[in-house]
Tab-separated table of C-alpha atoms in Angstrom:
chain	number	residue	atom	x	y	z
A	1	ALA	CA	2.574	34.838	-0.285
A	2	GLN	CA	1.184	36.292	2.717
A	3	SER	CA	3.235	35.249	6.113
A	4	VAL	CA	3.101	36.339	10.104
A	5	THR	CA	6.413	35.952	11.834
A	6	GLN	CA	6.112	36.173	16.418
A	7	PRO	CA	9.963	35.700	16.782
A	8	ASP	CA	9.225	34.894	20.647
A	9	ILE	CA	7.727	31.282	21.119
A	10	HIS	CA	7.826	31.641	24.585
A	11	ILE	CA	8.049	35.551	27.163
A	12	THR	CA	8.234	34.930	31.593
A	13	VAL	CA	8.150	38.454	32.719
A	14	SER	CA	6.290	39.288	36.683
A	15	GLU	CA	3.242	40.747	37.019
A	16	GLY	CA	3.726	44.412	37.056
A	17	ALA	CA	6.424	44.541	34.864
A	18	SER	CA	5.111	45.768	30.796
A	19	LEU	CA	5.231	43.458	28.358
A	20	GLU	CA	6.113	44.296	24.550
A	21	LEU	CA	5.007	40.618	22.204
A	22	ARG	CA	6.749	41.353	18.225
A	23	CYS	CA	4.452	40.521	15.363
A	24	ASN	CA	5.769	40.983	11.646
A	25	TYR	CA	4.444	40.359	8.568
A	26	SER	CA	5.322	40.358	4.701
A	27	TYR	CA	3.124	41.191	1.539
A	28	GLY	CA	2.915	44.546	0.120
A	29	ALA	CA	-0.300	45.310	0.789
A	30	THR	CA	-2.514	47.304	3.379
A	31	PRO	CA	-2.858	44.746	5.685
A	32	TYR	CA	-5.760	44.283	8.407
A	33	LEU	CA	-4.198	43.398	11.669
A	34	PHE	CA	-4.884	41.266	14.995
A	35	TRP	CA	-3.903	40.089	17.810
A	36	TYR	CA	-5.964	37.051	19.508
A	37	VAL	CA	-5.377	35.436	22.796
A	38	GLN	CA	-5.677	31.522	23.946
A	39	SER	CA	-6.535	30.207	27.167
A	40	PRO	CA	-5.796	27.349	28.323
A	41	GLY	CA	-8.465	24.924	26.902
A	42	GLN	CA	-9.971	27.781	25.586
A	43	GLY	CA	-10.449	28.828	21.490
A	44	LEU	CA	-8.885	32.053	20.681
A	45	GLN	CA	-10.760	35.525	22.245
A	46	LEU	CA	-9.924	38.323	19.519
A	47	LEU	CA	-7.968	40.943	21.809
A	48	LEU	CA	-7.775	44.252	18.714
A	49	LYS	CA	-7.857	44.755	15.100
A	50	TYR	CA	-6.067	47.465	13.309
A	51	PHE	CA	-8.098	48.369	9.831
A	52	SER	CA	-6.517	52.087	9.346
A	53	GLY	CA	-6.107	55.586	10.828
A	54	ASP	CA	-4.903	56.150	14.276
A	55	THR	CA	-1.943	53.523	14.497
A	56	LEU	CA	-1.792	52.373	17.552
A	57	VAL	CA	-5.207	50.755	18.700
A	58	GLN	CA	-6.696	49.893	22.304
A	59	GLY	CA	-7.938	46.280	23.199
A	60	ILE	CA	-9.644	44.678	25.917
A	61	LYS	CA	-7.957	43.713	29.098
A	62	GLY	CA	-5.789	46.811	29.073
A	63	PHE	CA	-3.766	45.690	25.859
A	64	GLU	CA	-2.199	47.921	23.227
A	65	ALA	CA	-1.147	47.547	19.730
A	66	GLU	CA	0.984	50.204	17.148
A	67	PHE	CA	1.181	49.589	13.173
A	68	LYS	CA	4.476	50.271	11.767
A	69	ARG	CA	4.504	49.713	8.061
A	70	SER	CA	8.035	50.738	8.210
A	71	GLN	CA	8.929	47.871	10.347
A	72	SER	CA	5.778	45.364	9.020
A	73	SER	CA	5.798	45.382	12.860
A	74	PHE	CA	2.282	45.186	14.703
A	75	ASN	CA	3.863	44.751	18.157
A	76	LEU	CA	1.542	44.270	21.435
A	77	ARG	CA	1.565	45.775	24.754
A	78	LYS	CA	0.651	45.783	28.366
A	79	PRO	CA	2.165	48.674	30.889
A	80	SER	CA	1.675	45.965	33.524
A	81	VAL	CA	0.809	42.656	32.801
A	82	HIS	CA	-1.103	40.288	35.588
A	83	TRP	CA	-1.481	36.899	36.768
A	84	SER	CA	-4.509	36.364	34.897
A	85	ASP	CA	-3.151	37.727	31.193
A	86	ALA	CA	-0.232	33.733	31.609
A	87	ALA	CA	-1.650	32.467	27.989
A	88	GLU	CA	-0.814	31.756	24.303
A	89	TYR	CA	-0.947	35.075	22.216
A	90	PHE	CA	-1.429	34.969	18.382
A	91	CYS	CA	-1.129	37.619	15.410
A	92	ALA	CA	-3.103	37.416	12.585
A	93	VAL	CA	-2.703	39.727	9.348
A	94	GLY	CA	-5.554	39.527	6.182
A	95	PHE	CA	-4.894	41.610	3.336
A	96	THR	CA	-7.693	43.473	1.290
A	97	GLY	CA	-7.688	42.082	-2.490
A	98	THR	CA	-6.926	38.154	-1.691
A	99	ALA	CA	-9.068	35.251	-0.306
A	100	SER	CA	-10.978	36.298	2.725
A	101	LYS	CA	-8.680	34.156	5.379
A	102	LEU	CA	-6.643	35.544	8.000
A	103	THR	CA	-2.664	33.702	8.425
A	104	PHE	CA	-1.872	33.057	11.897
A	105	GLY	CA	1.289	32.911	13.522
A	106	THR	CA	2.821	30.547	15.690
A	107	GLY	CA	2.230	31.730	19.583
A	108	THR	CA	4.341	33.434	21.675
A	109	ARG	CA	3.140	31.729	24.815
A	110	LEU	CA	3.182	33.992	27.759
A	111	GLN	CA	4.322	32.837	31.568
A	112	VAL	CA	4.037	35.645	34.189
A	113	THR	CA	5.854	34.458	38.435
A	114	LEU	CA	4.366	35.710	40.442
B	1	ASP	CA	-25.426	36.190	20.868
B	2	ALA	CA	-24.546	32.653	22.050
B	3	GLY	CA	-21.401	33.039	20.144
B	4	VAL	CA	-19.579	29.719	17.967
B	5	ILE	CA	-21.053	26.647	19.221
B	6	GLN	CA	-18.877	23.352	18.659
B	7	SER	CA	-20.325	19.374	20.269
B	8	PRO	CA	-18.568	17.779	21.688
B	9	ARG	CA	-16.320	19.363	23.112
B	10	HIS	CA	-14.034	16.673	23.629
B	11	GLU	CA	-14.514	13.766	21.582
B	12	VAL	CA	-12.234	10.292	22.138
B	13	THR	CA	-12.571	6.943	19.671
B	14	GLU	CA	-10.875	4.155	18.489
B	15	MET	CA	-8.694	4.222	15.580
B	16	GLY	CA	-10.794	3.354	12.156
B	17	GLN	CA	-14.040	5.227	13.384
B	18	GLU	CA	-15.353	7.753	11.857
B	19	VAL	CA	-15.919	10.981	13.798
B	20	THR	CA	-18.415	13.867	13.162
B	21	LEU	CA	-17.511	17.532	15.111
B	22	ARG	CA	-20.268	20.282	14.601
B	23	CYS	CA	-20.496	24.053	14.459
B	24	LYS	CA	-23.089	26.635	14.871
B	25	PRO	CA	-22.064	29.709	13.197
B	26	ILE	CA	-23.005	33.320	14.837
B	27	SER	CA	-26.455	34.458	13.565
B	28	GLY	CA	-25.334	36.364	10.084
B	29	HIS	CA	-22.134	35.599	9.549
B	30	ASP	CA	-21.771	34.571	5.927
B	31	TYR	CA	-17.961	32.994	6.807
B	32	LEU	CA	-17.272	29.500	8.425
B	33	PHE	CA	-13.599	28.270	8.748
B	34	TRP	CA	-12.160	25.010	10.102
B	35	TYR	CA	-9.539	25.308	12.006
B	36	ARG	CA	-7.332	22.532	13.673
B	37	GLN	CA	-4.190	22.819	16.330
B	38	THR	CA	-1.383	20.705	16.878
B	39	MET	CA	1.737	21.421	19.289
B	40	MET	CA	3.905	20.450	15.984
B	41	ARG	CA	1.685	22.672	12.966
B	42	GLY	CA	0.409	25.686	14.423
B	43	LEU	CA	-3.385	26.683	14.202
B	44	GLU	CA	-3.417	25.855	10.175
B	45	LEU	CA	-6.926	26.314	7.875
B	46	LEU	CA	-8.517	23.458	6.690
B	47	ILE	CA	-11.851	24.657	4.705
B	48	TYR	CA	-13.890	27.778	4.643
B	49	PHE	CA	-17.268	28.328	3.040
B	50	ASN	CA	-18.864	31.494	2.154
B	51	ASN	CA	-22.714	31.424	1.697
B	52	ASN	CA	-22.801	27.589	2.866
B	53	VAL	CA	-20.541	27.495	-0.677
B	54	PRO	CA	-16.749	25.616	0.386
B	55	ILE	CA	-14.453	28.045	-1.433
B	56	ASP	CA	-10.688	26.823	-0.528
B	57	ASP	CA	-10.367	22.901	0.571
B	58	SER	CA	-6.582	22.987	-0.093
B	59	GLY	CA	-6.026	22.688	3.848
B	60	MET	CA	-7.343	19.421	4.069
B	61	PRO	CA	-5.487	17.058	4.672
B	62	GLU	CA	-6.819	14.251	3.275
B	63	ASP	CA	-10.051	12.142	1.389
B	64	ARG	CA	-10.328	10.968	5.065
B	65	PHE	CA	-11.548	14.799	5.834
B	66	SER	CA	-14.610	16.351	4.516
B	67	ALA	CA	-16.786	19.188	5.809
B	68	LYS	CA	-20.493	20.238	4.600
B	69	MET	CA	-22.250	23.127	5.439
B	70	PRO	CA	-26.460	22.523	4.433
B	71	ASN	CA	-27.122	25.456	5.636
B	72	ALA	CA	-26.232	29.257	6.899
B	73	SER	CA	-26.598	27.728	10.891
B	74	PHE	CA	-24.802	24.490	10.709
B	75	SER	CA	-21.429	22.691	9.465
B	76	THR	CA	-19.825	19.454	9.728
B	77	LEU	CA	-16.226	18.191	9.264
B	78	LYS	CA	-16.342	14.486	8.986
B	79	ILE	CA	-13.368	11.493	9.459
B	80	GLN	CA	-13.374	8.051	7.975
B	81	PRO	CA	-11.234	6.264	8.904
B	82	SER	CA	-10.283	8.038	11.840
B	83	GLU	CA	-6.127	7.842	12.591
B	84	PRO	CA	-4.409	8.458	15.846
B	85	ARG	CA	-2.188	10.996	13.811
B	86	ASP	CA	-5.571	13.085	13.997
B	87	SER	CA	-5.637	13.802	17.116
B	88	ALA	CA	-5.934	17.879	17.725
B	89	VAL	CA	-8.012	20.334	18.880
B	90	TYR	CA	-10.189	21.646	15.846
B	91	PHE	CA	-11.586	24.713	15.899
B	92	CYS	CA	-15.336	25.978	13.874
B	93	ALA	CA	-14.845	29.941	13.359
B	94	SER	CA	-17.484	32.579	11.718
B	95	SER	CA	-17.212	35.992	10.589
B	96	SER	CA	-19.076	39.051	8.981
B	97	GLN	CA	-18.546	40.005	5.488
B	98	GLY	CA	-15.064	38.188	5.635
B	99	LEU	CA	-12.125	39.403	5.336
B	100	GLY	CA	-13.500	43.075	5.735
B	101	GLY	CA	-11.679	43.995	8.888
B	102	TYR	CA	-14.021	42.225	11.183
B	103	GLY	CA	-12.296	38.945	12.610
B	104	TYR	CA	-13.135	36.138	13.439
B	105	THR	CA	-15.184	34.715	16.377
B	106	PHE	CA	-14.051	31.359	17.556
B	107	GLY	CA	-15.705	28.268	18.697
B	108	SER	CA	-14.727	26.473	21.947
B	109	GLY	CA	-12.721	23.702	19.957
B	110	THR	CA	-13.688	19.798	20.165
B	111	ARG	CA	-10.257	17.771	21.401
B	112	LEU	CA	-10.306	14.879	19.815
B	113	THR	CA	-8.242	11.736	20.798
B	114	VAL	CA	-7.936	8.879	18.908
B	115	VAL	CA	-6.647	5.746	20.102
């Protein structure tokens, strides 16, 4: 069965520092990959997605992610974090040929210090 | 488009009472998903529909939970009778052409508290 691992439960970075959130998936097929952000009391908002093609994808709010097939990873990055980026981030994966549902990771909570 | 609309935003009810959560998906989306989010278990898929037909309800915790989608613009999730362990945030999400690489659009959720 497909699975998603976000190894970091909680990360703290200083405002202005760079950020990388890790995501690994397991399954043999070509994945569709997503990153969502959830602010407190809100639903999940799509940050970016990868289907095929260029393995570096750009998203909203200055985020980007890189798909590395050899590492089964889809890490989220931002060069300079803003205090408003403090939220919970979820990686999700889906695959062609399976039921039309995404598998979500357990999330990484980002804290930004001033 | 107003996005996925859920109501109510907050619900406090007493144990044993019936609770109904509502969702209006984005017009034109043919998939609808119900999720539950708790601190202990994270995001759990409860059930999803395609063209108003339930496709997979394996995540529904027990018979106390039921979901319907009478038409393309409305779905309900009902808990009867409710129990304190049902306290969670319930999200509805919709998408177009299923997985198709389009991702989901989530509603703002209903925070349910059962006392």
